[in-house]
PDB file of C-alpha atoms in Angstrom:
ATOM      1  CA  UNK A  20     134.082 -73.337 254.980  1.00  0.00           C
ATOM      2  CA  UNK A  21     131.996 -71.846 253.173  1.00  0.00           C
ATOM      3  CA  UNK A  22     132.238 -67.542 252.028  1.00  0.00           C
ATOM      4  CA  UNK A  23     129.250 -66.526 253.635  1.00  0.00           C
ATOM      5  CA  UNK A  24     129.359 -63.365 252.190  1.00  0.00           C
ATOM      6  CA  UNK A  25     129.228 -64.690 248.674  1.00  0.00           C
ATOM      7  CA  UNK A  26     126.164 -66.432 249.893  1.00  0.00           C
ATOM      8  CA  UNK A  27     124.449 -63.533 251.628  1.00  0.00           C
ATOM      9  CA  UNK A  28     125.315 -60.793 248.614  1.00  0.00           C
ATOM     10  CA  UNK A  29     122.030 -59.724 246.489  1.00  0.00           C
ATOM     11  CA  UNK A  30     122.787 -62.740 243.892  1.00  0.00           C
ATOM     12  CA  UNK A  31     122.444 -65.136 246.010  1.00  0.00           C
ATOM     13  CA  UNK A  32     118.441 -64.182 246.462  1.00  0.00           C
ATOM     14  CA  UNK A  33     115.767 -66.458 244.886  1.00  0.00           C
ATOM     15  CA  UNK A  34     113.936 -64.543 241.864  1.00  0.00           C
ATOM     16  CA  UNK A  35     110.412 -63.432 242.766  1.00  0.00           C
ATOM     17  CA  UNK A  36     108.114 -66.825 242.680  1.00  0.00           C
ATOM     18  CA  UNK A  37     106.180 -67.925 239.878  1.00  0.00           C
ATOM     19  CA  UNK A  38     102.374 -68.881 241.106  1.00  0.00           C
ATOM     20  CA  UNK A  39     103.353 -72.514 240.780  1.00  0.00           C
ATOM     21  CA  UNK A  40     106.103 -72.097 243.716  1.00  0.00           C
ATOM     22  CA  UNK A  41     105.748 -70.567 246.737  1.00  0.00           C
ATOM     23  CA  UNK A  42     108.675 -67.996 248.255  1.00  0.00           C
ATOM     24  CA  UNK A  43     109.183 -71.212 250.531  1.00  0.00           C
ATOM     25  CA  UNK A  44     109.790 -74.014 247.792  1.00  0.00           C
ATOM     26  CA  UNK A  45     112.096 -71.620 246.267  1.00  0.00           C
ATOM     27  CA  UNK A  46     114.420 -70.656 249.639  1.00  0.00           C
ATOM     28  CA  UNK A  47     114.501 -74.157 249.838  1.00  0.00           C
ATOM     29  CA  UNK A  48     115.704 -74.956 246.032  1.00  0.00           C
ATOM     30  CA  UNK A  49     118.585 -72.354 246.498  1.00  0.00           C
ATOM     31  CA  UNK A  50     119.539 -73.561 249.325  1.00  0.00           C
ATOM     32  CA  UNK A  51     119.495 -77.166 248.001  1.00  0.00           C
ATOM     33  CA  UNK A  52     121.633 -76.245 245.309  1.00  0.00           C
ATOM     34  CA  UNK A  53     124.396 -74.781 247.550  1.00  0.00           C
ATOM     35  CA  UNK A  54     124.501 -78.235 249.478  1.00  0.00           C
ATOM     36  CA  UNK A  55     124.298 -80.579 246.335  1.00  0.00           C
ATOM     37  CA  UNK A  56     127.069 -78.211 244.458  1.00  0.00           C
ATOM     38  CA  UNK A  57     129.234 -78.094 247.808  1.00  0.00           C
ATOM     39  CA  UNK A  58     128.878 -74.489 248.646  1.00  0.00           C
ATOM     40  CA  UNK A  59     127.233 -75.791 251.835  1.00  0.00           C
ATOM     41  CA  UNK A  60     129.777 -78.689 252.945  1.00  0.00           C
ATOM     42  CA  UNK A  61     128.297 -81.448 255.153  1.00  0.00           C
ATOM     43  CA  UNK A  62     128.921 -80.036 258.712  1.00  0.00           C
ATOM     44  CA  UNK A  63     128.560 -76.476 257.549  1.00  0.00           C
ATOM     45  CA  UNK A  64     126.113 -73.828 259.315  1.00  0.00           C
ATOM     46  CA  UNK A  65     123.578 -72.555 257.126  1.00  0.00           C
ATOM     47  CA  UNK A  66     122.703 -69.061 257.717  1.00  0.00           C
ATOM     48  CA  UNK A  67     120.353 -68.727 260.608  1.00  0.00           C
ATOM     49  CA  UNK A  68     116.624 -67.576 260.345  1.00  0.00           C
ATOM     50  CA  UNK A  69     116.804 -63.723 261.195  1.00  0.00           C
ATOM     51  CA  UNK A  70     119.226 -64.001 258.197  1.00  0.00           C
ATOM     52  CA  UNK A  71     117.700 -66.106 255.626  1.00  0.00           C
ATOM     53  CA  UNK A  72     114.541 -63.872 256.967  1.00  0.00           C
ATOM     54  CA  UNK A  73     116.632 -60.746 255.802  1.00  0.00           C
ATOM     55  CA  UNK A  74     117.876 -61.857 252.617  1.00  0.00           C
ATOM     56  CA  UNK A  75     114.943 -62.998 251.145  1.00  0.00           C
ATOM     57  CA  UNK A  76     112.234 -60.114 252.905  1.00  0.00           C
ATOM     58  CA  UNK A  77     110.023 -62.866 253.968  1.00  0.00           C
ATOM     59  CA  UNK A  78     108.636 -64.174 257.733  1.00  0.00           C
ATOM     60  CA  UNK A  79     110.318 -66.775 260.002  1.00  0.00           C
ATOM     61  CA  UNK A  80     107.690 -68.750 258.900  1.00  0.00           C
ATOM     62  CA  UNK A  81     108.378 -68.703 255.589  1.00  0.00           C
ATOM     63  CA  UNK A  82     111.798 -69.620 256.016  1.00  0.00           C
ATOM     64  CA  UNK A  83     111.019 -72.548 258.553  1.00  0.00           C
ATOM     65  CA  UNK A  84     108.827 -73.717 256.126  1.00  0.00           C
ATOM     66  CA  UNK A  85     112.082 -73.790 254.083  1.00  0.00           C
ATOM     67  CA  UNK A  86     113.656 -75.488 256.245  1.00  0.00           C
ATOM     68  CA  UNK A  87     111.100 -77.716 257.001  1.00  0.00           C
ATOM     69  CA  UNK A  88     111.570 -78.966 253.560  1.00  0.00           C
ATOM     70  CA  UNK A  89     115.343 -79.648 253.696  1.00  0.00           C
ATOM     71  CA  UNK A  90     115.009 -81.487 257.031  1.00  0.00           C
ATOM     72  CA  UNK A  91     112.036 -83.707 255.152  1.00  0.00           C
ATOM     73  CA  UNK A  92     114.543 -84.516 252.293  1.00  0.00           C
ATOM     74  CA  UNK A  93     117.777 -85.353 255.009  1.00  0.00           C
ATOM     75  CA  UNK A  94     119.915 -82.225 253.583  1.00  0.00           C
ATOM     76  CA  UNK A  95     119.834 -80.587 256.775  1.00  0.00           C
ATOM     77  CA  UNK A  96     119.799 -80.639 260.289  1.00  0.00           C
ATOM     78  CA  UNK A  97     118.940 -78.669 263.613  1.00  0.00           C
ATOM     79  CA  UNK A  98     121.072 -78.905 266.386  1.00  0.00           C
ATOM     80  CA  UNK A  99     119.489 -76.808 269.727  1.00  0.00           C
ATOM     81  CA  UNK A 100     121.012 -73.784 270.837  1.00  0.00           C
ATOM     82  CA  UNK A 101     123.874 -74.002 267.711  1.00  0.00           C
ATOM     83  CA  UNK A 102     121.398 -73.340 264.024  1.00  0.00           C
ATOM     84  CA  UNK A 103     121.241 -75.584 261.304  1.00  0.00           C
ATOM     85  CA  UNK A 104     123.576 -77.793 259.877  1.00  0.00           C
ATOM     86  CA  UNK A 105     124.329 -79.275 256.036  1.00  0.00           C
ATOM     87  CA  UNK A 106     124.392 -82.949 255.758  1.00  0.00           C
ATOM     88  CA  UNK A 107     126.113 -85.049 252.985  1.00  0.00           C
ATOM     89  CA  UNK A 108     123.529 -85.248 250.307  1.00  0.00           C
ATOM     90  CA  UNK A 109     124.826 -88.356 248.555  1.00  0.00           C
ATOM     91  CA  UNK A 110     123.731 -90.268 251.889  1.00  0.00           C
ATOM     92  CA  UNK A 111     120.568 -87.939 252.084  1.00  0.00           C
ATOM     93  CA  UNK A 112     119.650 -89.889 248.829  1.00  0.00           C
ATOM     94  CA  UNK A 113     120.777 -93.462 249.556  1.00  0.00           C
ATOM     95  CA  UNK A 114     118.843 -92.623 252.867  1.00  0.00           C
ATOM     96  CA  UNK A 115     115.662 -91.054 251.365  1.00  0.00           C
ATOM     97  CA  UNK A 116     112.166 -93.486 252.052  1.00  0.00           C
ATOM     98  CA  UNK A 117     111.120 -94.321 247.909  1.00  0.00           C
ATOM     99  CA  UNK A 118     114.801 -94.050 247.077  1.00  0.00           C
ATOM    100  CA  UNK A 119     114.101 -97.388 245.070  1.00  0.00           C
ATOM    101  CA  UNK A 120     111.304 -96.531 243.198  1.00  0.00           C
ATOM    102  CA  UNK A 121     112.058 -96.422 239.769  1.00  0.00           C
ATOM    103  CA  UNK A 122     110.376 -93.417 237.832  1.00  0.00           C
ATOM    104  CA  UNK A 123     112.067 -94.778 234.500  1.00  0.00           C
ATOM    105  CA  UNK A 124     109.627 -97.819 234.501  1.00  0.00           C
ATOM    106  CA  UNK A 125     105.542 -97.869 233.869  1.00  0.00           C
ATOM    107  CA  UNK A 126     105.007 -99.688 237.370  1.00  0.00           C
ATOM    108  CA  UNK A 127     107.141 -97.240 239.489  1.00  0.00           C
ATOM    109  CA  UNK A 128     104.681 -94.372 238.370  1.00  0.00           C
ATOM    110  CA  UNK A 129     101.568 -96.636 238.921  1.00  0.00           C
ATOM    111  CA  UNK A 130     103.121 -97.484 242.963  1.00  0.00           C
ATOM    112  CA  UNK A 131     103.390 -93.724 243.305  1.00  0.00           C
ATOM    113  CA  UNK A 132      99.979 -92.465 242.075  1.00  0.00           C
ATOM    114  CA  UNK A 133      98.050 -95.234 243.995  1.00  0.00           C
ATOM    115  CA  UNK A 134      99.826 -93.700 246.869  1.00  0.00           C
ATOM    116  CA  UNK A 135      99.066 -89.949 245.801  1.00  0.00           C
ATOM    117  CA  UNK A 136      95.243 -91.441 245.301  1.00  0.00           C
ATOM    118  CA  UNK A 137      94.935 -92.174 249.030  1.00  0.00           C
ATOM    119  CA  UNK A 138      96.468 -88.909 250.424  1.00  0.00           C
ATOM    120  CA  UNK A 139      95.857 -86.263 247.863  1.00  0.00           C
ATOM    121  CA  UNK A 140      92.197 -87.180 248.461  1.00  0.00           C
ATOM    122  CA  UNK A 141      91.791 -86.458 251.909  1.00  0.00           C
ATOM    123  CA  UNK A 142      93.594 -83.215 251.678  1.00  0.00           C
ATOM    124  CA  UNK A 143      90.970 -82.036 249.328  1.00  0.00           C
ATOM    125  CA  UNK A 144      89.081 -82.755 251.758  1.00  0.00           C
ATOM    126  CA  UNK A 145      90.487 -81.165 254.277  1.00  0.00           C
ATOM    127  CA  UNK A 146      91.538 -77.955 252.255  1.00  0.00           C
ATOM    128  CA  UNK A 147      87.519 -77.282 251.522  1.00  0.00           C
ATOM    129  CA  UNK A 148      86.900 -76.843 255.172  1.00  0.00           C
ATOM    130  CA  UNK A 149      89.892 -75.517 256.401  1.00  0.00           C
ATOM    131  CA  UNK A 150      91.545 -73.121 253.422  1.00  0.00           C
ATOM    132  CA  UNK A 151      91.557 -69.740 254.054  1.00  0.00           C
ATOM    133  CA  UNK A 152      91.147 -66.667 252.163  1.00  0.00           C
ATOM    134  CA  UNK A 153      95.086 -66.554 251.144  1.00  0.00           C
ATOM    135  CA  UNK A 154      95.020 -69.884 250.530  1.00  0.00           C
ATOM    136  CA  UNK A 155      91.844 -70.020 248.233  1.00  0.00           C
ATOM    137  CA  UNK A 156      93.977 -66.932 245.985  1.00  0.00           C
ATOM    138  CA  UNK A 157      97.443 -69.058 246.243  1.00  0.00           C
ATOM    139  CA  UNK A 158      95.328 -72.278 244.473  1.00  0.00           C
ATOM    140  CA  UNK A 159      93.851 -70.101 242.098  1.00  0.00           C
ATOM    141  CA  UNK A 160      96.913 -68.713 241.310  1.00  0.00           C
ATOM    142  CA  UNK A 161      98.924 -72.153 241.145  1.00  0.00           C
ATOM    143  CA  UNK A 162      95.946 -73.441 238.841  1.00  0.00           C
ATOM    144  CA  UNK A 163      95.822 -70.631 237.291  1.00  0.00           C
ATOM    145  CA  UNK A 164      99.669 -71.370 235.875  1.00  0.00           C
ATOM    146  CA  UNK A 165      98.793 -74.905 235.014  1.00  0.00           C
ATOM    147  CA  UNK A 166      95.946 -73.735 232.902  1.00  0.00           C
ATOM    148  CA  UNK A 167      98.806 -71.317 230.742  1.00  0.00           C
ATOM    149  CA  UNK A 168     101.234 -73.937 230.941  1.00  0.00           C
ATOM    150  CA  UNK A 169      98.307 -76.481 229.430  1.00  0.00           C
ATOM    151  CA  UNK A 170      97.082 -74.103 226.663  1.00  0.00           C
ATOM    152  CA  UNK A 171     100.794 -73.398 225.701  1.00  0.00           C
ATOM    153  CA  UNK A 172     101.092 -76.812 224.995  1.00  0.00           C
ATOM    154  CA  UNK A 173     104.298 -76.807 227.343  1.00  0.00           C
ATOM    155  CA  UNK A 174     105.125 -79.505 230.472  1.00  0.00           C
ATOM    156  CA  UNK A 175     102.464 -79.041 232.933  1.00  0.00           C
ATOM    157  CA  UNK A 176     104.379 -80.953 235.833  1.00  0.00           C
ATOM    158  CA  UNK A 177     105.790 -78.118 237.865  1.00  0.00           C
ATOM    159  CA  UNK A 178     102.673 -75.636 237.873  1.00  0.00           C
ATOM    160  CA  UNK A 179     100.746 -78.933 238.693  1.00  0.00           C
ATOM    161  CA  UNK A 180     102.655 -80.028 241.209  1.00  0.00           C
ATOM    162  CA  UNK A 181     102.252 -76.055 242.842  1.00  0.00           C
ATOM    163  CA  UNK A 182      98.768 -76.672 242.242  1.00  0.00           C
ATOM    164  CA  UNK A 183      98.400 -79.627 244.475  1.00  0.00           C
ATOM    165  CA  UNK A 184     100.759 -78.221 246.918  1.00  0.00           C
ATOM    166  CA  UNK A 185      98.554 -75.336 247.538  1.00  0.00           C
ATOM    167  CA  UNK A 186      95.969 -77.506 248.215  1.00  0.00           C
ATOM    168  CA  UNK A 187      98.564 -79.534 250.301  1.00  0.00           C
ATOM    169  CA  UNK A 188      99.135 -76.274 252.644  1.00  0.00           C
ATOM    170  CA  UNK A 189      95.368 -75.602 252.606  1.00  0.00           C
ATOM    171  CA  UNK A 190      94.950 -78.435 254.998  1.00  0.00           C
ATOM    172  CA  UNK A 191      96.477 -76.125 258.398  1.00  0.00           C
ATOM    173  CA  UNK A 192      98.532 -80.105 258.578  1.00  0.00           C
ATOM    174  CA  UNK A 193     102.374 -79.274 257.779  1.00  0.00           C
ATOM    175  CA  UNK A 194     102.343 -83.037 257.042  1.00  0.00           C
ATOM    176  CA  UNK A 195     100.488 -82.995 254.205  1.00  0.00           C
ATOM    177  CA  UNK A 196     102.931 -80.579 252.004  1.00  0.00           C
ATOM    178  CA  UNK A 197     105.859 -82.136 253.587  1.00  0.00           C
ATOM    179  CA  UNK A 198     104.357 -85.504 252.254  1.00  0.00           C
ATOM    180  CA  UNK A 199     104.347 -83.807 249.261  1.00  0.00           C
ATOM    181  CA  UNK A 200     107.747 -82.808 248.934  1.00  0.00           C
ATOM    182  CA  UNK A 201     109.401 -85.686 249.881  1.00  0.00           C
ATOM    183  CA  UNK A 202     107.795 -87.441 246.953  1.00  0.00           C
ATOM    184  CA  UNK A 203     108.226 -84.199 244.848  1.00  0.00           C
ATOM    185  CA  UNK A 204     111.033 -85.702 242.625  1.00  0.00           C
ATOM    186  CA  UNK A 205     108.687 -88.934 241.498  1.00  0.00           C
ATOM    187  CA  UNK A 206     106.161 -85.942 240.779  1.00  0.00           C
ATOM    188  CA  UNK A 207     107.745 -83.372 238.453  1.00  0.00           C
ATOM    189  CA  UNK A 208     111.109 -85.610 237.676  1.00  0.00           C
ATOM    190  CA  UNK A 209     108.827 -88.169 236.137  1.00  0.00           C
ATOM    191  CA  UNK A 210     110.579 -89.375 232.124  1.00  0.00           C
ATOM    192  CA  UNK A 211     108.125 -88.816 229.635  1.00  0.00           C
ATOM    193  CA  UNK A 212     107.190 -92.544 228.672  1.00  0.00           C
ATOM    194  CA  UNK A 213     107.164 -92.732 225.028  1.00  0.00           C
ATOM    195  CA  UNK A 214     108.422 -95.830 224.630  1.00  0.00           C
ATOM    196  CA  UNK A 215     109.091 -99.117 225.817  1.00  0.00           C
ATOM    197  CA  UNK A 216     111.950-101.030 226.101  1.00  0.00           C
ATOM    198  CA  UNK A 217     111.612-102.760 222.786  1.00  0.00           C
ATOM    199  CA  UNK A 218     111.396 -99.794 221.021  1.00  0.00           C
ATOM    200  CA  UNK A 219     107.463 -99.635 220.384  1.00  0.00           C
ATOM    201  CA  UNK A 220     106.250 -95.904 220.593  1.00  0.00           C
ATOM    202  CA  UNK A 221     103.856 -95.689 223.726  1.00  0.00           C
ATOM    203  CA  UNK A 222     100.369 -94.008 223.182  1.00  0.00           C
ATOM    204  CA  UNK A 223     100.515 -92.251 226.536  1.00  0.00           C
ATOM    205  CA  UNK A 224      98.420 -88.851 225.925  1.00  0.00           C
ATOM    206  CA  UNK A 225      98.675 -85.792 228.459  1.00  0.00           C
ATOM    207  CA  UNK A 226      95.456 -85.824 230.375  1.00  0.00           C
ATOM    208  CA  UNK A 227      92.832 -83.423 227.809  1.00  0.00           C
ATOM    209  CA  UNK A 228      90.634 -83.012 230.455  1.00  0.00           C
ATOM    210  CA  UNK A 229      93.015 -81.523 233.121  1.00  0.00           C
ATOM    211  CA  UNK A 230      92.167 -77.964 233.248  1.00  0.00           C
ATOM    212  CA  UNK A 231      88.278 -79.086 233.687  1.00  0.00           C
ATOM    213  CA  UNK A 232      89.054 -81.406 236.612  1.00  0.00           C
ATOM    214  CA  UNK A 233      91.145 -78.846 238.334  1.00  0.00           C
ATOM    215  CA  UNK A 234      88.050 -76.496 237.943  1.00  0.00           C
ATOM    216  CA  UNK A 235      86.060 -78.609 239.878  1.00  0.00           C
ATOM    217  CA  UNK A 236      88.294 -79.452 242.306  1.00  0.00           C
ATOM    218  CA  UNK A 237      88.861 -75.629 242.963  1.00  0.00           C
ATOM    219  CA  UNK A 238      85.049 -75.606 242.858  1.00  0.00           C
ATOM    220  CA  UNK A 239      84.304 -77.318 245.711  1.00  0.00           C
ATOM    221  CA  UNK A 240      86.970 -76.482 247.390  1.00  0.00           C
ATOM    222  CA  UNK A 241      86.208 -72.831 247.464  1.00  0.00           C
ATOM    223  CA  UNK A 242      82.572 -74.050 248.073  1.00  0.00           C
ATOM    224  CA  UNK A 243      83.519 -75.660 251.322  1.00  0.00           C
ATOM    225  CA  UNK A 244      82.469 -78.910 250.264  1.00  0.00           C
ATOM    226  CA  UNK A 245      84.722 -81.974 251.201  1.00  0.00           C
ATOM    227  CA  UNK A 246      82.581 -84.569 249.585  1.00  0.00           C
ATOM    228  CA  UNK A 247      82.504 -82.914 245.909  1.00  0.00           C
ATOM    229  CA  UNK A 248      86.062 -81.868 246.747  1.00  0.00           C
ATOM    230  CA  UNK A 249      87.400 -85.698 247.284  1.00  0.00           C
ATOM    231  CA  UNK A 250      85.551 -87.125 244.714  1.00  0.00           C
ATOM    232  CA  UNK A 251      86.886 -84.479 242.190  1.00  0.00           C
ATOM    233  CA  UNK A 252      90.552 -84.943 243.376  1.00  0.00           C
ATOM    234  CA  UNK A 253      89.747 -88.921 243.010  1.00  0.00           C
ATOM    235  CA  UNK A 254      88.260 -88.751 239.424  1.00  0.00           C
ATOM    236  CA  UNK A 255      91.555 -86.713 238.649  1.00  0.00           C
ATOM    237  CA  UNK A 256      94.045 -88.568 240.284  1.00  0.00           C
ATOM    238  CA  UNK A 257      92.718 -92.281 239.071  1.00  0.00           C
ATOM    239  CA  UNK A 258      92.087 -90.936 235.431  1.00  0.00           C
ATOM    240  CA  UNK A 259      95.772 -90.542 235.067  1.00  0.00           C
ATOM    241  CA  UNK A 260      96.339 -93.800 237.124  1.00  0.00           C
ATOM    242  CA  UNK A 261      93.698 -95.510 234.956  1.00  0.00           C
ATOM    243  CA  UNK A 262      95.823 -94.252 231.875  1.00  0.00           C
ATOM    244  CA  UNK A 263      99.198 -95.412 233.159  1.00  0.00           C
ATOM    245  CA  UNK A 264      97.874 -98.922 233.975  1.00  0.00           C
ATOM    246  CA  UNK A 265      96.428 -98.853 230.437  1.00  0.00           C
ATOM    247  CA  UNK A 266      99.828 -97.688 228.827  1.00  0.00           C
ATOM    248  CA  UNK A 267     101.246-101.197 231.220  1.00  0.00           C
ATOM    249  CA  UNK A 268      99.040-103.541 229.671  1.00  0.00           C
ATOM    250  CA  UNK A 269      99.596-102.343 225.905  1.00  0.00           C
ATOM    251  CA  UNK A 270     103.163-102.910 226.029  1.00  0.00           C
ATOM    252  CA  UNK A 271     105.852-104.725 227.824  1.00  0.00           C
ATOM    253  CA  UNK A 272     106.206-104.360 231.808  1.00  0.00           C
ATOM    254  CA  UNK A 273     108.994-101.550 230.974  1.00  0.00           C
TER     255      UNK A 273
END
C-alpha cells in the first residue's frame, strides 16, 4: 500500500500555481504522477477531500475539481460511502476516447483543432455572459502568461492552454473544462512539426498574431459580448487550423 505519510508530509504539496494553471490542474498533476509512478497502486485509496483540502489550504471545491479531472482521464474512481480509488493507468490510456489520434502526424492536429473550432467557440460565448469578476482576473492572468511566454520567444502551449481553460471555467458548465482536459495532452503534448517524413524542413511559423487575437477575445469577453467574443475565438482558432492545413498540402501527408 501505499506510505501515506510520505504522501501527506509538506513535500508532497504542489508549488504555488503559475497564472497558466489553476491550484486545481496542479492537485490533479501531483496526484497523477503518484498513480502513473505507482505510488498510488490501482485499488489504492487516495486521500479523502478534508485531507487533500488540508494539505494543499484550498476548498472542497477546489479539490473536487481535482478530482473531477482524474475521473475525466479514467485514473480514478469514486466508490459511495468508501472515497476514491486509483485505477491502472496503462488501461486508463488504452481506454481514453482520442486514444488513436496521432499528434505525431499533420492530420491528427488538423482532426483535433476542427474539433476545438466547434467547442472553444461557444464557450467564448458563453464565458462573455456568464464570467464573473474572479474569472475575468484568472483570464487576464492566464493571458497575461502567454503574452511573457510569447515575447520570451519560449513554448507558448501551456500558458495557452491555461488561457483557454479559464475561459473554459468561465462558462458556470463543468463540461466545458473537463472537455478540455481530456483533450489536454493533444493540446500542450503536441511535437513541434518541423519536418516531414522525407526529411524536407516544414515552414510551420508560431502564430505572430497571437497575443492580438487573445486581446480581443479578452475584449469582448470582458465586454459581455458573445457575438464579438465567438467570432474572435473563431478567427483564432481557424488561423492556426488554416496554417496546419497549409503546412498538409506543402508537403507529404506526414
Amino acid at each position: 500500500m501505499t506510505d501515506m505519510n510520505a504522501l501527506l508530509s509538506p513535500a508532497g504539496q504542489v508549488a504555488e500555481p503559475t497564472p497558466a494553471r489553476t491550484r486545481a490542474e496542479l492537485i490533479a498533476a501531483g496526484l497523477r504522477r503518484e498513480i502513473e509512478t505507482g505510488r498510488f497502486r490501482p485499488g489504492d485509496r487516495l486521500p479523502s477531500e478534508s485531507e487533500l483540502t488540508r494539505i494543499h489550504s484550498v476548498s472542497r471545491t477546489v479539490v473536487r475539481e481535482a478530482l473531477g479531472l482524474l475521473r475525466s482521464e479514467g485514473l480514478v474512481e469514486a466508490r459511495k460511502g468508501s472515497g476514491v480509488f486509483a485505477l491502472d493507468p496503462a488501461q486508463a490510456r488504452r481506454a481514453q476516447p482520442f486514444a488513436d489520434l496521432d499528434m505525431e502526424r499533420l492530420s491528427g492536429v488538423i482532426e483535433l483543432f476542427e474539433l476545438r473550432s466547434a467547442f472553444e467557440i461557444r464557450a467564448a460565448g458563453l464565458a462573455a455572459t456568464r464570467r464573473s469578476a474572479q474569472q475575468i482576473d484568472a483570464i487576464l492572468k492566464a493571458n497575461a502568461a502567454v503574452s511573457a511566454a510569447f515575447e520570451a520567444g519560449g513554448n507558448t502551449r501551456e500558458a495557452d492552454f491555461g488561457f483557454h481553460y479559464a475561459i473554459a471555467q468561465a462558462t458556470q458548465n463543468k463540461r466545458f473544462p473537463e472537455f478540455l482536459a481530456l483533450i489536454r495532452p493533444g493540446i500542450v503534448s503536441r511535437v513541434e512539426l518541423e519536418a516531414g517524413s522525407t526529411g524536407t524542413p516544414r515552414a510551420y511559423t508560431p502564430n505572430p498574431d497571437l497575443v492580438q487575437e487573445h486581446a480581443r477575445i479578452v475584449d469582448a469577453i470582458i465586454d459581455g459580448a458573445p457575438e464579438a467574443a465567438e467570432a474572435a475565438m473563431k478567427a483564432h482558432l481557424e488561423g492556426s487550423l488554416a496554417r496546419y492545413r497549409g503546412l498538409l498540402r506543402g508537403g507529404d501527408a506526414y
